[in-house]
PDB file of C-alpha atoms in Angstrom:
ATOM      1  CA  MET K   1      -4.513 100.463  69.148  1.00  0.00           C
ATOM      2  CA  ILE K   2      -5.932  97.266  67.710  1.00  0.00           C
ATOM      3  CA  ASN K   3      -3.714  94.226  68.158  1.00  0.00           C
ATOM      4  CA  ALA K   4      -4.307  90.869  66.497  1.00  0.00           C
ATOM      5  CA  THR K   5      -2.635  89.066  69.422  1.00  0.00           C
ATOM      6  CA  ASP K   6      -3.881  89.064  73.006  1.00  0.00           C
ATOM      7  CA  ARG K   7      -0.912  91.035  74.303  1.00  0.00           C
ATOM      8  CA  VAL K   8       1.276  94.064  73.736  1.00  0.00           C
ATOM      9  CA  MET K   9       5.077  93.835  73.744  1.00  0.00           C
ATOM     10  CA  ASN K  10       5.190  90.039  73.671  1.00  0.00           C
ATOM     11  CA  THR K  11       8.918  90.003  74.505  1.00  0.00           C
ATOM     12  CA  ILE K  12       8.179  90.923  78.124  1.00  0.00           C
ATOM     13  CA  ASP K  13       6.268  88.932  80.717  1.00  0.00           C
ATOM     14  CA  GLY K  14       2.685  89.335  81.905  1.00  0.00           C
ATOM     15  CA  GLY K  15       2.744  91.803  84.791  1.00  0.00           C
ATOM     16  CA  LEU K  16       4.859  94.296  82.913  1.00  0.00           C
ATOM     17  CA  ARG K  17       2.698  93.987  79.802  1.00  0.00           C
ATOM     18  CA  ASP K  18      -0.311  94.845  81.938  1.00  0.00           C
ATOM     19  CA  ARG K  19       1.452  97.966  83.148  1.00  0.00           C
ATOM     20  CA  VAL K  20       2.081  99.036  79.550  1.00  0.00           C
ATOM     21  CA  VAL K  21      -1.615  98.623  78.720  1.00  0.00           C
ATOM     22  CA  ASP K  22      -2.566 100.612  81.828  1.00  0.00           C
ATOM     23  CA  GLU K  23      -0.202 103.410  80.774  1.00  0.00           C
ATOM     24  CA  LEU K  24      -1.698 103.512  77.288  1.00  0.00           C
ATOM     25  CA  ARG K  25      -5.279 103.587  78.549  1.00  0.00           C
ATOM     26  CA  GLY K  26      -4.404 106.107  81.243  1.00  0.00           C
ATOM     27  CA  ASN K  27      -3.275 108.464  78.492  1.00  0.00           C
ATOM     28  CA  GLY K  28      -6.453 108.153  76.465  1.00  0.00           C
ATOM     29  CA  VAL K  29      -5.454 105.332  74.120  1.00  0.00           C
ATOM     30  CA  GLU K  30      -8.168 102.754  73.494  1.00  0.00           C
ATOM     31  CA  VAL K  31      -6.593  99.297  73.362  1.00  0.00           C
ATOM     32  CA  PHE K  32      -8.295  96.305  71.740  1.00  0.00           C
ATOM     33  CA  LEU K  33      -6.428  93.006  72.090  1.00  0.00           C
ATOM     34  CA  GLY K  34      -6.964  89.726  70.263  1.00  0.00           C
ATOM     35  CA  GLU K  35      -8.851  91.413  67.464  1.00  0.00           C
ATOM     36  CA  LYS K  36      -7.832  91.559  63.799  1.00  0.00           C
ATOM     37  CA  VAL K  37      -8.441  94.477  61.488  1.00  0.00           C
ATOM     38  CA  THR K  38     -10.124  93.192  58.325  1.00  0.00           C
ATOM     39  CA  GLU K  39     -10.784  96.419  56.445  1.00  0.00           C
ATOM     40  CA  ILE K  40      -9.627 100.011  56.197  1.00  0.00           C
ATOM     41  CA  THR K  41     -12.715 102.063  55.430  1.00  0.00           C
ATOM     42  CA  GLY K  42     -13.007 105.264  53.443  1.00  0.00           C
ATOM     43  CA  GLY K  43     -13.002 106.456  49.868  1.00  0.00           C
ATOM     44  CA  GLY K  44     -11.434 109.012  47.591  1.00  0.00           C
ATOM     45  CA  GLU K  45     -11.291 111.608  50.355  1.00  0.00           C
ATOM     46  CA  GLY K  46      -9.053 109.423  52.514  1.00  0.00           C
ATOM     47  CA  VAL K  47      -9.534 106.876  55.282  1.00  0.00           C
ATOM     48  CA  SER K  48     -12.459 107.099  57.658  1.00  0.00           C
ATOM     49  CA  GLY K  49     -11.541 104.264  60.001  1.00  0.00           C
ATOM     50  CA  VAL K  50     -11.124 100.500  60.270  1.00  0.00           C
ATOM     51  CA  ARG K  51     -13.382  97.505  60.731  1.00  0.00           C
ATOM     52  CA  THR K  52     -12.387  94.430  62.723  1.00  0.00           C
ATOM     53  CA  GLU K  53     -13.293  90.760  62.512  1.00  0.00           C
ATOM     54  CA  THR K  54     -15.864  91.248  65.281  1.00  0.00           C
ATOM     55  CA  GLY K  55     -17.695  93.915  63.266  1.00  0.00           C
ATOM     56  CA  ARG K  56     -16.311  96.725  65.422  1.00  0.00           C
ATOM     57  CA  THR K  57     -15.834 100.015  63.562  1.00  0.00           C
ATOM     58  CA  VAL K  58     -13.271 102.512  64.802  1.00  0.00           C
ATOM     59  CA  GLY K  59     -13.127 105.954  63.231  1.00  0.00           C
ATOM     60  CA  ALA K  60      -9.726 107.322  62.194  1.00  0.00           C
ATOM     61  CA  GLY K  61      -8.188 110.047  60.079  1.00  0.00           C
ATOM     62  CA  LEU K  62      -4.887 108.177  59.867  1.00  0.00           C
ATOM     63  CA  VAL K  63      -4.184 104.436  60.011  1.00  0.00           C
ATOM     64  CA  CYS K  64      -0.697 103.114  60.805  1.00  0.00           C
ATOM     65  CA  VAL K  65      -0.207  99.430  60.014  1.00  0.00           C
ATOM     66  CA  GLY K  66       2.510  97.467  61.823  1.00  0.00           C
ATOM     67  CA  ILE K  67       3.077  94.053  60.247  1.00  0.00           C
ATOM     68  CA  GLY K  68       6.570  93.342  61.544  1.00  0.00           C
ATOM     69  CA  VAL K  69       9.890  93.142  59.751  1.00  0.00           C
ATOM     70  CA  HIS K  70      12.010  90.444  58.133  1.00  0.00           C
ATOM     71  CA  PRO K  71      15.595  90.352  56.841  1.00  0.00           C
ATOM     72  CA  GLN K  72      16.074  91.402  53.235  1.00  0.00           C
ATOM     73  CA  VAL K  73      18.397  88.667  51.943  1.00  0.00           C
ATOM     74  CA  GLU K  74      17.529  88.166  48.273  1.00  0.00           C
ATOM     75  CA  LEU K  75      21.008  89.235  47.140  1.00  0.00           C
ATOM     76  CA  ALA K  76      22.626  86.838  49.607  1.00  0.00           C
ATOM     77  CA  ARG K  77      20.340  83.962  48.625  1.00  0.00           C
ATOM     78  CA  THR K  78      21.091  84.510  44.939  1.00  0.00           C
ATOM     79  CA  ALA K  79      24.807  84.562  45.684  1.00  0.00           C
ATOM     80  CA  GLY K  80      24.649  81.233  47.517  1.00  0.00           C
ATOM     81  CA  ILE K  81      25.215  82.621  51.003  1.00  0.00           C
ATOM     82  CA  GLU K  82      23.971  80.380  53.813  1.00  0.00           C
ATOM     83  CA  LEU K  83      20.839  81.485  55.657  1.00  0.00           C
ATOM     84  CA  GLY K  84      19.890  80.468  59.181  1.00  0.00           C
ATOM     85  CA  ARG K  85      16.640  79.265  60.728  1.00  0.00           C
ATOM     86  CA  SER K  86      15.455  82.835  61.143  1.00  0.00           C
ATOM     87  CA  GLY K  87      15.905  83.512  57.439  1.00  0.00           C
ATOM     88  CA  ALA K  88      18.824  85.869  58.095  1.00  0.00           C
ATOM     89  CA  ILE K  89      22.422  85.399  56.946  1.00  0.00           C
ATOM     90  CA  VAL K  90      24.660  83.062  58.941  1.00  0.00           C
ATOM     91  CA  THR K  91      27.929  84.677  60.075  1.00  0.00           C
ATOM     92  CA  ASP K  92      30.716  83.722  62.451  1.00  0.00           C
ATOM     93  CA  GLU K  93      32.263  85.879  65.191  1.00  0.00           C
ATOM     94  CA  ARG K  94      34.247  87.776  62.535  1.00  0.00           C
ATOM     95  CA  GLN K  95      31.091  88.507  60.489  1.00  0.00           C
ATOM     96  CA  ARG K  96      32.248  86.127  57.757  1.00  0.00           C
ATOM     97  CA  THR K  97      29.699  84.297  55.639  1.00  0.00           C
ATOM     98  CA  ASN K  98      30.223  80.861  54.115  1.00  0.00           C
ATOM     99  CA  LEU K  99      31.659  82.524  50.981  1.00  0.00           C
ATOM    100  CA  SER K 100      35.324  83.473  51.002  1.00  0.00           C
ATOM    101  CA  ASN K 101      35.956  87.200  51.546  1.00  0.00           C
ATOM    102  CA  VAL K 102      32.250  87.991  51.870  1.00  0.00           C
ATOM    103  CA  TYR K 103      31.111  89.625  55.112  1.00  0.00           C
ATOM    104  CA  ALA K 104      27.665  90.553  56.419  1.00  0.00           C
ATOM    105  CA  ALA K 105      26.633  92.898  59.210  1.00  0.00           C
ATOM    106  CA  GLY K 106      23.522  94.481  60.638  1.00  0.00           C
ATOM    107  CA  ASP K 107      19.847  93.689  60.277  1.00  0.00           C
ATOM    108  CA  CYS K 108      20.366  91.160  57.469  1.00  0.00           C
ATOM    109  CA  CYS K 109      22.319  88.637  59.545  1.00  0.00           C
ATOM    110  CA  GLU K 110      22.021  86.413  62.593  1.00  0.00           C
ATOM    111  CA  ILE K 111      24.009  86.991  65.735  1.00  0.00           C
ATOM    112  CA  LEU K 112      25.117  84.942  68.755  1.00  0.00           C
ATOM    113  CA  HIS K 113      22.920  85.274  71.842  1.00  0.00           C
ATOM    114  CA  ARG K 114      25.345  84.983  74.763  1.00  0.00           C
ATOM    115  CA  VAL K 115      22.761  83.611  77.198  1.00  0.00           C
ATOM    116  CA  SER K 116      21.027  80.957  75.105  1.00  0.00           C
ATOM    117  CA  GLY K 117      24.108  80.153  73.005  1.00  0.00           C
ATOM    118  CA  GLN K 118      21.911  80.182  69.905  1.00  0.00           C
ATOM    119  CA  ARG K 119      22.132  82.200  66.708  1.00  0.00           C
ATOM    120  CA  VAL K 120      19.277  84.729  66.680  1.00  0.00           C
ATOM    121  CA  TRP K 121      18.001  87.572  64.552  1.00  0.00           C
ATOM    122  CA  PHE K 122      18.105  90.767  66.615  1.00  0.00           C
ATOM    123  CA  PRO K 123      17.673  93.793  64.325  1.00  0.00           C
ATOM    124  CA  LEU K 124      18.602  96.789  66.486  1.00  0.00           C
ATOM    125  CA  GLY K 125      20.895  99.721  65.797  1.00  0.00           C
ATOM    126  CA  GLN K 126      23.652  99.242  68.367  1.00  0.00           C
ATOM    127  CA  PRO K 127      24.468  95.621  67.440  1.00  0.00           C
ATOM    128  CA  ALA K 128      24.341  96.554  63.745  1.00  0.00           C
ATOM    129  CA  VAL K 129      26.915  99.328  64.183  1.00  0.00           C
ATOM    130  CA  ARG K 130      29.255  97.102  66.193  1.00  0.00           C
ATOM    131  CA  GLN K 131      28.968  94.318  63.623  1.00  0.00           C
ATOM    132  CA  GLY K 132      29.793  96.852  60.928  1.00  0.00           C
ATOM    133  CA  TRP K 133      32.984  97.814  62.758  1.00  0.00           C
ATOM    134  CA  VAL K 134      34.015  94.158  63.001  1.00  0.00           C
ATOM    135  CA  ALA K 135      33.207  93.375  59.362  1.00  0.00           C
ATOM    136  CA  GLY K 136      35.055  96.487  58.193  1.00  0.00           C
ATOM    137  CA  ASP K 137      38.142  95.717  60.269  1.00  0.00           C
ATOM    138  CA  ASN K 138      38.344  92.160  59.004  1.00  0.00           C
ATOM    139  CA  ALA K 139      37.699  93.125  55.386  1.00  0.00           C
ATOM    140  CA  ALA K 140      40.616  95.552  55.749  1.00  0.00           C
ATOM    141  CA  GLY K 141      42.940  92.806  56.984  1.00  0.00           C
ATOM    142  CA  LEU K 142      42.676  93.322  60.740  1.00  0.00           C
ATOM    143  CA  ASP K 143      41.529  90.695  63.249  1.00  0.00           C
ATOM    144  CA  ALA K 144      38.347  91.661  65.076  1.00  0.00           C
ATOM    145  CA  THR K 145      35.559  89.615  66.673  1.00  0.00           C
ATOM    146  CA  TYR K 146      32.052  90.383  67.868  1.00  0.00           C
ATOM    147  CA  ALA K 147      31.086  88.848  71.200  1.00  0.00           C
ATOM    148  CA  GLY K 148      27.347  88.724  70.530  1.00  0.00           C
ATOM    149  CA  VAL K 149      24.339  90.174  72.333  1.00  0.00           C
ATOM    150  CA  VAL K 150      22.307  89.547  75.456  1.00  0.00           C
ATOM    151  CA  GLY K 151      19.210  91.120  73.911  1.00  0.00           C
ATOM    152  CA  THR K 152      19.007  94.509  75.613  1.00  0.00           C
ATOM    153  CA  ASN K 153      16.470  97.141  74.600  1.00  0.00           C
ATOM    154  CA  VAL K 154      14.378  99.908  76.139  1.00  0.00           C
ATOM    155  CA  VAL K 155      11.315 101.886  75.068  1.00  0.00           C
ATOM    156  CA  LYS K 156       9.263 104.705  76.533  1.00  0.00           C
ATOM    157  CA  VAL K 157       5.471 104.527  76.557  1.00  0.00           C
ATOM    158  CA  PHE K 158       4.276 108.001  77.553  1.00  0.00           C
ATOM    159  CA  ASP K 159       5.863 108.368  81.030  1.00  0.00           C
ATOM    160  CA  LEU K 160       6.624 104.664  81.467  1.00  0.00           C
ATOM    161  CA  GLU K 161      10.108 103.278  80.798  1.00  0.00           C
ATOM    162  CA  VAL K 162      10.109  99.584  79.823  1.00  0.00           C
ATOM    163  CA  ALA K 163      13.324  97.604  79.350  1.00  0.00           C
ATOM    164  CA  ARG K 164      14.529  94.058  79.020  1.00  0.00           C
ATOM    165  CA  THR K 165      17.745  92.120  78.647  1.00  0.00           C
ATOM    166  CA  GLY K 166      18.521  88.428  78.346  1.00  0.00           C
ATOM    167  CA  LEU K 167      15.777  85.823  78.063  1.00  0.00           C
ATOM    168  CA  SER K 168      12.138  85.942  79.069  1.00  0.00           C
ATOM    169  CA  LEU K 169      10.792  83.033  81.106  1.00  0.00           C
ATOM    170  CA  ASP K 170       9.328  81.343  78.028  1.00  0.00           C
ATOM    171  CA  GLU K 171      12.520  81.896  76.030  1.00  0.00           C
ATOM    172  CA  ALA K 172      14.653  80.475  78.846  1.00  0.00           C
ATOM    173  CA  LYS K 173      12.531  77.340  79.082  1.00  0.00           C
ATOM    174  CA  ALA K 174      12.590  76.925  75.307  1.00  0.00           C
ATOM    175  CA  ALA K 175      16.390  77.167  75.432  1.00  0.00           C
ATOM    176  CA  GLY K 176      16.520  74.221  77.850  1.00  0.00           C
ATOM    177  CA  PHE K 177      17.042  76.005  81.172  1.00  0.00           C
ATOM    178  CA  ASP K 178      15.269  75.012  84.376  1.00  0.00           C
ATOM    179  CA  ALA K 179      14.063  78.581  84.636  1.00  0.00           C
ATOM    180  CA  THR K 180      11.960  80.459  87.148  1.00  0.00           C
ATOM    181  CA  MET K 181      10.948  84.093  87.511  1.00  0.00           C
ATOM    182  CA  THR K 182      10.670  86.418  90.512  1.00  0.00           C
ATOM    183  CA  ASP K 183       8.667  89.629  90.685  1.00  0.00           C
ATOM    184  CA  ASP K 184       9.725  92.564  92.875  1.00  0.00           C
ATOM    185  CA  GLN K 185       8.583  96.172  93.287  1.00  0.00           C
ATOM    186  CA  SER K 186      10.623  98.957  94.809  1.00  0.00           C
ATOM    187  CA  ALA K 187      10.760 102.748  95.015  1.00  0.00           C
ATOM    188  CA  SER K 188      13.003 104.469  92.487  1.00  0.00           C
ATOM    189  CA  ARG K 189      14.203 106.995  95.105  1.00  0.00           C
ATOM    190  CA  ALA K 190      14.411 107.243  98.875  1.00  0.00           C
ATOM    191  CA  GLY K 191      10.890 107.218 100.284  1.00  0.00           C
ATOM    192  CA  TYR K 192      11.211 110.607 101.980  1.00  0.00           C
ATOM    193  CA  TYR K 193      12.553 112.318  98.853  1.00  0.00           C
ATOM    194  CA  PRO K 194       9.884 113.994  96.682  1.00  0.00           C
ATOM    195  CA  GLY K 195       9.009 112.621  93.262  1.00  0.00           C
ATOM    196  CA  GLY K 196      10.007 109.211  92.024  1.00  0.00           C
ATOM    197  CA  GLY K 197       7.832 106.183  91.445  1.00  0.00           C
ATOM    198  CA  ARG K 198       7.715 102.416  91.648  1.00  0.00           C
ATOM    199  CA  ILE K 199       9.949 100.138  89.617  1.00  0.00           C
ATOM    200  CA  ARG K 200       8.721  96.632  88.915  1.00  0.00           C
ATOM    201  CA  THR K 201      11.461  94.093  88.196  1.00  0.00           C
ATOM    202  CA  HIS K 202      11.220  90.549  86.839  1.00  0.00           C
ATOM    203  CA  LEU K 203      14.325  88.375  87.077  1.00  0.00           C
ATOM    204  CA  VAL K 204      14.613  85.063  85.238  1.00  0.00           C
ATOM    205  CA  THR K 205      17.103  82.659  86.801  1.00  0.00           C
ATOM    206  CA  ASP K 206      18.306  79.083  86.477  1.00  0.00           C
ATOM    207  CA  ARG K 207      17.006  77.064  89.439  1.00  0.00           C
ATOM    208  CA  ARG K 208      19.985  74.726  89.420  1.00  0.00           C
ATOM    209  CA  THR K 209      22.841  77.222  89.275  1.00  0.00           C
ATOM    210  CA  GLY K 210      21.345  80.559  90.349  1.00  0.00           C
ATOM    211  CA  ARG K 211      22.626  82.114  87.141  1.00  0.00           C
ATOM    212  CA  LEU K 212      20.828  85.202  85.895  1.00  0.00           C
ATOM    213  CA  LEU K 213      19.145  84.497  82.545  1.00  0.00           C
ATOM    214  CA  GLY K 214      17.159  87.659  81.988  1.00  0.00           C
ATOM    215  CA  ALA K 215      15.740  90.841  83.487  1.00  0.00           C
ATOM    216  CA  GLN K 216      12.767  93.053  82.711  1.00  0.00           C
ATOM    217  CA  MET K 217      11.881  96.369  84.321  1.00  0.00           C
ATOM    218  CA  ALA K 218       9.143  98.984  84.127  1.00  0.00           C
ATOM    219  CA  GLY K 219       8.833 102.303  85.935  1.00  0.00           C
ATOM    220  CA  THR K 220       8.548 106.035  85.494  1.00  0.00           C
ATOM    221  CA  GLU K 221      12.244 106.738  86.075  1.00  0.00           C
ATOM    222  CA  GLY K 222      15.601 105.018  86.474  1.00  0.00           C
ATOM    223  CA  VAL K 223      14.786 101.952  84.384  1.00  0.00           C
ATOM    224  CA  ALA K 224      16.931 102.613  81.305  1.00  0.00           C
ATOM    225  CA  GLN K 225      20.103 102.962  83.375  1.00  0.00           C
ATOM    226  CA  ARG K 226      19.420 100.061  85.714  1.00  0.00           C
ATOM    227  CA  ILE K 227      18.772  97.521  82.965  1.00  0.00           C
ATOM    228  CA  ASP K 228      22.362  98.044  81.819  1.00  0.00           C
ATOM    229  CA  VAL K 229      23.622  96.670  85.143  1.00  0.00           C
ATOM    230  CA  PHE K 230      21.738  93.451  84.497  1.00  0.00           C
ATOM    231  CA  ALA K 231      23.038  93.403  80.900  1.00  0.00           C
ATOM    232  CA  ALA K 232      26.614  93.630  82.185  1.00  0.00           C
ATOM    233  CA  ALA K 233      25.911  90.790  84.615  1.00  0.00           C
ATOM    234  CA  LEU K 234      24.602  88.644  81.762  1.00  0.00           C
ATOM    235  CA  HIS K 235      27.758  89.294  79.734  1.00  0.00           C
ATOM    236  CA  LEU K 236      29.773  87.944  82.671  1.00  0.00           C
ATOM    237  CA  ASN K 237      27.466  84.951  83.389  1.00  0.00           C
ATOM    238  CA  LEU K 238      26.912  86.132  86.957  1.00  0.00           C
ATOM    239  CA  LYS K 239      24.630  84.532  89.505  1.00  0.00           C
ATOM    240  CA  VAL K 240      21.971  86.518  91.344  1.00  0.00           C
ATOM    241  CA  ASP K 241      23.777  86.163  94.678  1.00  0.00           C
ATOM    242  CA  GLN K 242      26.792  87.905  93.107  1.00  0.00           C
ATOM    243  CA  ILE K 243      24.595  90.716  91.771  1.00  0.00           C
ATOM    244  CA  ALA K 244      23.053  91.163  95.229  1.00  0.00           C
ATOM    245  CA  GLU K 245      26.539  92.041  96.520  1.00  0.00           C
ATOM    246  CA  PHE K 246      27.169  94.877  94.033  1.00  0.00           C
ATOM    247  CA  ASP K 247      28.290  98.201  95.522  1.00  0.00           C
ATOM    248  CA  LEU K 248      25.960 100.558  93.657  1.00  0.00           C
ATOM    249  CA  ALA K 249      25.709 104.336  93.908  1.00  0.00           C
ATOM    250  CA  TYR K 250      23.255 105.690  96.470  1.00  0.00           C
ATOM    251  CA  ALA K 251      21.824 109.138  97.093  1.00  0.00           C
ATOM    252  CA  PRO K 252      18.188 109.942  97.979  1.00  0.00           C
ATOM    253  CA  PRO K 253      17.392 111.740  94.668  1.00  0.00           C
ATOM    254  CA  PHE K 254      18.467 108.674  92.668  1.00  0.00           C
ATOM    255  CA  ALA K 255      17.797 105.515  94.657  1.00  0.00           C
ATOM    256  CA  PRO K 256      16.657 104.080  97.981  1.00  0.00           C
ATOM    257  CA  THR K 257      19.339 102.760 100.334  1.00  0.00           C
ATOM    258  CA  ILE K 258      18.972  99.303  98.817  1.00  0.00           C
ATOM    259  CA  ASP K 259      18.654  99.807  95.075  1.00  0.00           C
ATOM    260  CA  PRO K 260      15.859  98.022  93.142  1.00  0.00           C
ATOM    261  CA  ILE K 261      18.595  96.029  91.394  1.00  0.00           C
ATOM    262  CA  LEU K 262      19.872  94.675  94.702  1.00  0.00           C
ATOM    263  CA  ARG K 263      16.395  94.027  96.109  1.00  0.00           C
ATOM    264  CA  ALA K 264      15.367  92.031  93.055  1.00  0.00           C
ATOM    265  CA  ALA K 265      18.614  90.026  93.025  1.00  0.00           C
ATOM    266  CA  TYR K 266      18.347  89.282  96.770  1.00  0.00           C
ATOM    267  CA  LYS K 267      14.763  88.086  96.343  1.00  0.00           C
ATOM    268  CA  ALA K 268      15.690  85.900  93.371  1.00  0.00           C
ATOM    269  CA  ASP K 269      18.536  84.357  95.362  1.00  0.00           C
ATOM    270  CA  LYS K 270      16.132  83.244  98.104  1.00  0.00           C
ATOM    271  CA  ILE K 271      13.757  81.221  95.935  1.00  0.00           C
TER     272      ILE K 271
END
């Protein structure tokens, strides 16, 4: 993996990014950061590798190029539909555009971020489907609204689950919050129960109010389900002291007595 930037997964914060890199390298993936590919080498028989700006040559039988994505909005632009700062289509809570009786939904349009209060471009499947429901209902004469997103997603890197919801520390500061971040590590199961692993949790909070602004987690099990608890808390604008009081399910095969969610929230409440 050759990455032009100095980091992988730039939507999560430093310690968790490091864990992703460790997981990649631990599974035999060479990772080069802050290095641009300048040439794909090979001839008529196919590719033979790539060359980077430093002169490094890496052999390869297959090269996958990831250059990012952007909203395809040429039709909307031609039609006179308003576009936002991200370049995606501007819609309201009913998925209406600025043109009468014209709706937009999915990866081509912006969406309300419930934590920052800003319109963002967040091209993922679940929000796209829900927006489609709302646009379809309203186009058919019903009255439906879409509440927006808190920015929840999860990926698996070999055996490592990595998830986030809400704002990162940098995003929270850019949105005007007096934000801080806490870092906590906890067992995914009771210590005496076999198996399990360590879950690392970052919580981003507002210093002034104690409100949760974002959460990020990485671990070998139990991350995908736990991030949804933080997502629900973000939808309700909860503070970390309220999250620390949650009555969560406990059994040794699934969690320690004090769940990683509660430990992280308690620690964030004490800063």
